[in-house]
Amino acid sequence: MKKFTVKPIAAAMSGLALVSLSQSLIAQETVDPTVEEVVVTGYAKSIQNALDVKRNADTVVQAISAADIGGLPDVSIADALGRVPSITVTRSGGQASTIQIRGMGEGFVFSTLNGREQVSPNGTRAMEFSQFPSELIQSVEVYMSPKASLIEGGVAGSVELKTANPLEMSENQKVMVSVRGSFNDQAEDIYGADPYGRRLSISYQKKLFDDTLGVAVGYAHMYQPRAAVRFEHYNLDQALNLWDEANLGINVLDSNLNQVDPSQRPTLVAISDGFELFQTGGEETRDGYVASVQYEPNDQLAVQADIFYSDFESNSFNRGFRVQPIAQADIANVILWNNIAVIGGEFGVYDSIQQRDSFNFQINNNDVTQKNDLLSSGLNVKWKEDALTLSLDLSHSDSSGNQAEAVTRAHLYREAENLVPGQDPYERDPNQSVSYLLDGINLPSISMNRDYTYFDEQGVSNVRLTSYERYPRISDDKIDAVRFDVKYDTELGLLKSVETGVRYSERNHKERRQVFVYGTDGAGSSRYYQSDFSLPITTDTADIVNWKGDFSHFPSFLAIDGDAIIQSASNLGLVRGITPVPTEENLDPEAPRRSITPAARWGEDRAWSMLQRADIDENVTAVYLQANIETTLAGRDLTGNIGVRHVRSDQSSRAIVNVNGDVNAGAVEICDELGECRTDYAYKDIGIKYSDTLPSINLNYSLADSHQLRLAMARVLSRAPINRLAAPDSTGSVELRGDIPYFNYGSNTSPFLKPFIADQIDLSYEWYLEETNGAIVIAGYHREIKSFIQDITIENFDFRAAGFDVPDTWPVELGGLVSEVEVQNGTYSTSINNLDGGFIRGLELSYTQTFNFLPELFSGLGLTASYSWTDSEITVVNPVDSDLNSGTLPFPGLVENSAKLTVFYSYGGFETRVSTTYQDSFVGETRNINLNPIVYAPETVVDYQAAYKFDNGLDLVFSINNLTNEPNRNYMFNEDLTRTLQWFGRTFYLGANYTF
């Protein structure tokens, strides 16, 4: 069947076709000249509703409004938020995944659903926006400044999602069905990727019994494939001594490939651990359900119960090469950036038994499955009697997450030259080398001297499976809350009303780990089970993958079915445990079979799977008092509120602590999931209690009928991610650096972490263009940071003086002999509350305009544009040596310059728009190898959308995400030092909505 490639020009052609259809149909209509009212619909209506919310709010607010349930046309709520002024997004898999507000990342954004705090299956406090179908969300409001009655938690801002309230709709009944299909134009270049996706939603709203009872139910299904190409160069966090005797033979070149003069040859240069080149694919499936019942029998009583449930499943894969650690390679030459960092060279494998496995050419197949479900429910009862309003709200939110990573590592092998009975008959082939050269934020050049896709006549590859690993992470999170509010309307001077209330919540977060490893693990440890030999790969368990398009110059590789290989090995009895000691009764005992099911275990040197557990309790009590103001000043209206919120927190975590079996210290028997028990450990509950007082004031002064001046001041807080409150899971470990053993300790969790605290002031001017449904807004803000959470690393830390249990010596193989070598002080890493503080400040400009004063054909033209600038004196430590740079990087998530522009047009039933989002470079974090800051390169993302609305309730919708195929690129502190490059392709959507 012939295949057609959809190009961006096709989008424009389809838009013109819809315009023609619109004009021809309108030409057939009979226009009533007596009708003068202009009814604003579609996207322009959504903008008008958002401006109305902003104008009438008593705080600084940005809003997204959907006239109907399912009216938001975006894949996720994060996509929609990305067009809001002062909000930027980070893309993952080509879709918006996390948001930053005013230069601060997701950890500083607090989100609610129908005003209620939500848990997250990802172990943080950040709302998992992918869990919330946009079709089931009625509106989104972003509070840039808080008020006392709002739940605390967002230094950057608070995002409130609202589901539909059936009694608020104008119709008596409404049913909406939406269907969309999608196509990704890069998926056909990715092995195993599906280019086609689908979305379906249906919602029903009904008012009953003289509009006293309202019912709303909705369902949304999404199947969204993912396709990407990714190159990742690891952090420059290692050192290469070019004057070491063993390295004097390395040829040194500059970035122009010229020989470096011997007199300019540097001593120490920074070098990466390696790089990886992957094709990424997979799919996400989500089913969301929502139901709401409203009962308002009279003007006094209002009862509403609602429930939301989302079931989310993601299956993704990364297939390709991983080359590491290049610092331990047989190095022929290196290419240096500014004579201080390695950006390329030629690296080979040493042909010696001792060093043959030190440098790895891995064919890597990583499969990650993620299953999350989220339940949110609430009951709100409100009673109003004259000036008094009482409100009681009960809520529950819980989530569970199960993320399992399966890693298959394969290497090039040859038959062992000196076969030893009882050992693997195959050994790593040392005849391997790689040459590569980075090209900044463009594709690198990579070449290898061997073919990794060869199969012999029997269909057996010279690549064999070395290891198979599974690392499940299971989490459960729940929160129960009760809230009681009282509001009293008064006519006492400037006081419009007084509000007070109390909220109490109990949250519990649990995490646990599991593991199964066949062969060696990713840390490069030796095989725990010596019978874990390499396993064959055949044409039945692997396919050859050739790169296509712009990536066709990269080396081909094998897509390996690791699950099938390890299952076959288990069926054949090749996955064995430790052979028992011979006895008189059994002189030749057989090693028992071992299960390939992952489990938490004390043995195999993987006690971390037992120690990396979290059981965190967080109980919060908050009380507030708020006075709402409505008066006049100099003959103009002055409204707003002033209040204070007092919060008391009690947080603790249960830790498993090694007390060396001392029963007086609480030692108990603790068993793993395989039945092995230890009596060295005790359970300890550790934590703190603290209080915070958060004053706030919001004033809105009417300068003229359409001109407003807002002033907001407040103290705000953001708590540490819930999983960061876990007790430290590390007791320290010994790491070999060459022939020298070092003791290191690292944990970025602590139940003693207090919130991020800031004092902020906002000042904004708003001019509403009423006749053209537009607005001009100028806003400035300043946040004075009082305390923030920071990860610190101390080299050469004196662990013995600090009371750590450090071994005196460690066995090290030197020249074929094992010797005891003294253990040196290494790296100490932890998290603290940094009290030095600093500021974050910014300026925002936004302009919205509909040109309804133009001739009829162009009266549906409009635009919305915004620009944001942020600045901060807060910095984080550069992950690489300070000699390479100043030693610091800007505050993570801080986007100095960002801009958005949406041009929209409607004519009759036709509507179209183009949205462009630009964001400057900013510091983020990567968690793939280590938690280290990275710098995201500037990017401009363009989306296109067109729709046609028929009079019978049918809408046709067409859209393109990432119209220009903008990649996601990040680097270390300079663009020449590549970190990660990802291309996602364009995604095309075609669908229909039907409302009746």
mmCIF file of N, CA and C in Angstrom, residues 18-19 21-27 29 31 39-44 856-861 905-912 947-951 955:
data_model
loop_
_atom_site.group_PDB
_atom_site.id
_atom_site.type_symbol
_atom_site.label_atom_id
_atom_site.label_comp_id
_atom_site.label_asym_id
_atom_site.label_seq_id
_atom_site.Cartn_x
_atom_site.Cartn_y
_atom_site.Cartn_z
ATOM 1 N N LEU A 18 -11.415 24.270 4.884
ATOM 2 C CA LEU A 18 -12.466 24.542 5.858
ATOM 3 C C LEU A 18 -13.007 25.962 5.694
ATOM 4 N N VAL A 19 -12.098 26.910 5.354
ATOM 5 C CA VAL A 19 -12.561 28.281 5.102
ATOM 6 C C VAL A 19 -13.545 28.298 3.943
ATOM 7 N N LEU A 21 -15.423 25.902 2.835
ATOM 8 C CA LEU A 21 -16.670 25.288 3.252
ATOM 9 C C LEU A 21 -17.489 26.262 4.078
ATOM 10 N N SER A 22 -16.816 26.987 4.957
ATOM 11 C CA SER A 22 -17.515 27.946 5.807
ATOM 12 C C SER A 22 -18.176 29.034 4.974
ATOM 13 N N GLN A 23 -17.415 29.600 3.996
ATOM 14 C CA GLN A 23 -17.942 30.705 3.196
ATOM 15 C C GLN A 23 -19.124 30.254 2.330
ATOM 16 N N SER A 24 -19.021 29.047 1.760
ATOM 17 C CA SER A 24 -20.097 28.584 0.876
ATOM 18 C C SER A 24 -21.378 28.332 1.646
ATOM 19 N N LEU A 25 -21.247 27.813 2.859
ATOM 20 C CA LEU A 25 -22.448 27.557 3.652
ATOM 21 C C LEU A 25 -23.074 28.853 4.136
ATOM 22 N N ILE A 26 -22.210 29.803 4.536
ATOM 23 C CA ILE A 26 -22.736 31.071 5.041
ATOM 24 C C ILE A 26 -23.431 31.848 3.933
ATOM 25 N N ALA A 27 -22.891 31.705 2.711
ATOM 26 C CA ALA A 27 -23.496 32.424 1.583
ATOM 27 C C ALA A 27 -24.925 31.968 1.337
ATOM 28 N N GLU A 29 -27.059 31.238 3.714
ATOM 29 C CA GLU A 29 -27.925 31.589 4.818
ATOM 30 C C GLU A 29 -28.621 32.924 4.546
ATOM 31 N N VAL A 31 -29.677 36.307 6.193
ATOM 32 C CA VAL A 31 -29.291 37.099 7.350
ATOM 33 C C VAL A 31 -30.427 38.039 7.727
ATOM 34 N N VAL A 39 -22.759 37.502 19.186
ATOM 35 C CA VAL A 39 -22.545 36.414 20.142
ATOM 36 C C VAL A 39 -21.142 35.868 19.942
ATOM 37 N N VAL A 40 -20.332 35.956 20.982
ATOM 38 C CA VAL A 40 -18.959 35.472 20.921
ATOM 39 C C VAL A 40 -18.945 33.999 21.260
ATOM 40 N N THR A 41 -18.302 33.200 20.417
ATOM 41 C CA THR A 41 -18.273 31.746 20.627
ATOM 42 C C THR A 41 -16.846 31.233 20.480
ATOM 43 N N GLY A 42 -16.700 29.934 20.697
ATOM 44 C CA GLY A 42 -15.442 29.258 20.418
ATOM 45 C C GLY A 42 -14.295 29.754 21.268
ATOM 46 N N TYR A 43 -13.106 29.814 20.634
ATOM 47 C CA TYR A 43 -11.899 30.190 21.355
ATOM 48 C C TYR A 43 -11.987 31.614 21.880
ATOM 49 N N ALA A 44 -12.587 32.518 21.106
ATOM 50 C CA ALA A 44 -12.753 33.899 21.565
ATOM 51 C C ALA A 44 -13.616 33.942 22.827
ATOM 52 N N GLU A 856 -16.450 42.592 8.083
ATOM 53 C CA GLU A 856 -17.015 41.318 8.543
ATOM 54 C C GLU A 856 -16.093 40.133 8.299
ATOM 55 N N LEU A 857 -15.447 40.082 7.136
ATOM 56 C CA LEU A 857 -14.608 38.937 6.821
ATOM 57 C C LEU A 857 -13.447 38.798 7.801
ATOM 58 N N PHE A 858 -12.984 39.913 8.352
ATOM 59 C CA PHE A 858 -11.821 39.893 9.248
ATOM 60 C C PHE A 858 -12.180 40.173 10.704
ATOM 61 N N SER A 859 -13.461 40.337 10.990
ATOM 62 C CA SER A 859 -13.860 40.693 12.352
ATOM 63 C C SER A 859 -13.635 39.564 13.358
ATOM 64 N N GLY A 860 -13.434 38.364 12.856
ATOM 65 C CA GLY A 860 -13.164 37.249 13.755
ATOM 66 C C GLY A 860 -11.687 37.041 14.047
ATOM 67 N N LEU A 861 -10.870 37.990 13.599
ATOM 68 C CA LEU A 861 -9.428 37.891 13.827
ATOM 69 C C LEU A 861 -9.083 38.392 15.226
ATOM 70 N N TYR A 905 -8.687 33.056 14.425
ATOM 71 C CA TYR A 905 -9.590 33.615 13.423
ATOM 72 C C TYR A 905 -10.846 32.766 13.367
ATOM 73 N N SER A 906 -11.989 33.412 13.288
ATOM 74 C CA SER A 906 -13.247 32.688 13.131
ATOM 75 C C SER A 906 -14.115 33.403 12.105
ATOM 76 N N TYR A 907 -14.863 32.619 11.373
ATOM 77 C CA TYR A 907 -15.792 33.154 10.385
ATOM 78 C C TYR A 907 -16.932 32.162 10.259
ATOM 79 N N GLY A 908 -18.084 32.575 10.695
ATOM 80 C CA GLY A 908 -19.205 31.661 10.701
ATOM 81 C C GLY A 908 -18.908 30.488 11.613
ATOM 82 N N GLY A 909 -19.013 29.299 11.078
ATOM 83 C CA GLY A 909 -18.731 28.112 11.874
ATOM 84 C C GLY A 909 -17.277 27.704 11.879
ATOM 85 N N PHE A 910 -16.446 28.403 11.089
ATOM 86 C CA PHE A 910 -15.043 28.033 10.994
ATOM 87 C C PHE A 910 -14.212 28.776 12.031
ATOM 88 N N GLU A 911 -13.221 28.066 12.576
ATOM 89 C CA GLU A 911 -12.319 28.670 13.558
ATOM 90 C C GLU A 911 -10.951 28.034 13.413
ATOM 91 N N THR A 912 -9.919 28.846 13.499
ATOM 92 C CA THR A 912 -8.559 28.332 13.422
ATOM 93 C C THR A 912 -7.651 29.173 14.301
ATOM 94 N N ALA A 947 -11.153 24.171 13.303
ATOM 95 C CA ALA A 947 -12.407 23.488 13.632
ATOM 96 C C ALA A 947 -13.535 24.096 12.804
ATOM 97 N N TYR A 948 -14.558 23.291 12.581
ATOM 98 C CA TYR A 948 -15.768 23.788 11.940
ATOM 99 C C TYR A 948 -16.977 23.307 12.736
ATOM 100 N N LYS A 949 -17.809 24.250 13.090
ATOM 101 C CA LYS A 949 -18.995 23.966 13.904
ATOM 102 C C LYS A 949 -20.240 24.038 13.025
ATOM 103 N N PHE A 950 -20.978 22.936 12.962
ATOM 104 C CA PHE A 950 -22.240 22.889 12.233
ATOM 105 C C PHE A 950 -23.387 23.272 13.165
ATOM 106 N N ASP A 951 -24.508 23.616 12.580
ATOM 107 C CA ASP A 951 -25.661 24.041 13.387
ATOM 108 C C ASP A 951 -26.329 22.893 14.128
ATOM 109 N N ASP A 955 -19.108 19.268 15.584
ATOM 110 C CA ASP A 955 -17.872 20.019 15.349
ATOM 111 C C ASP A 955 -16.843 19.079 14.749
#
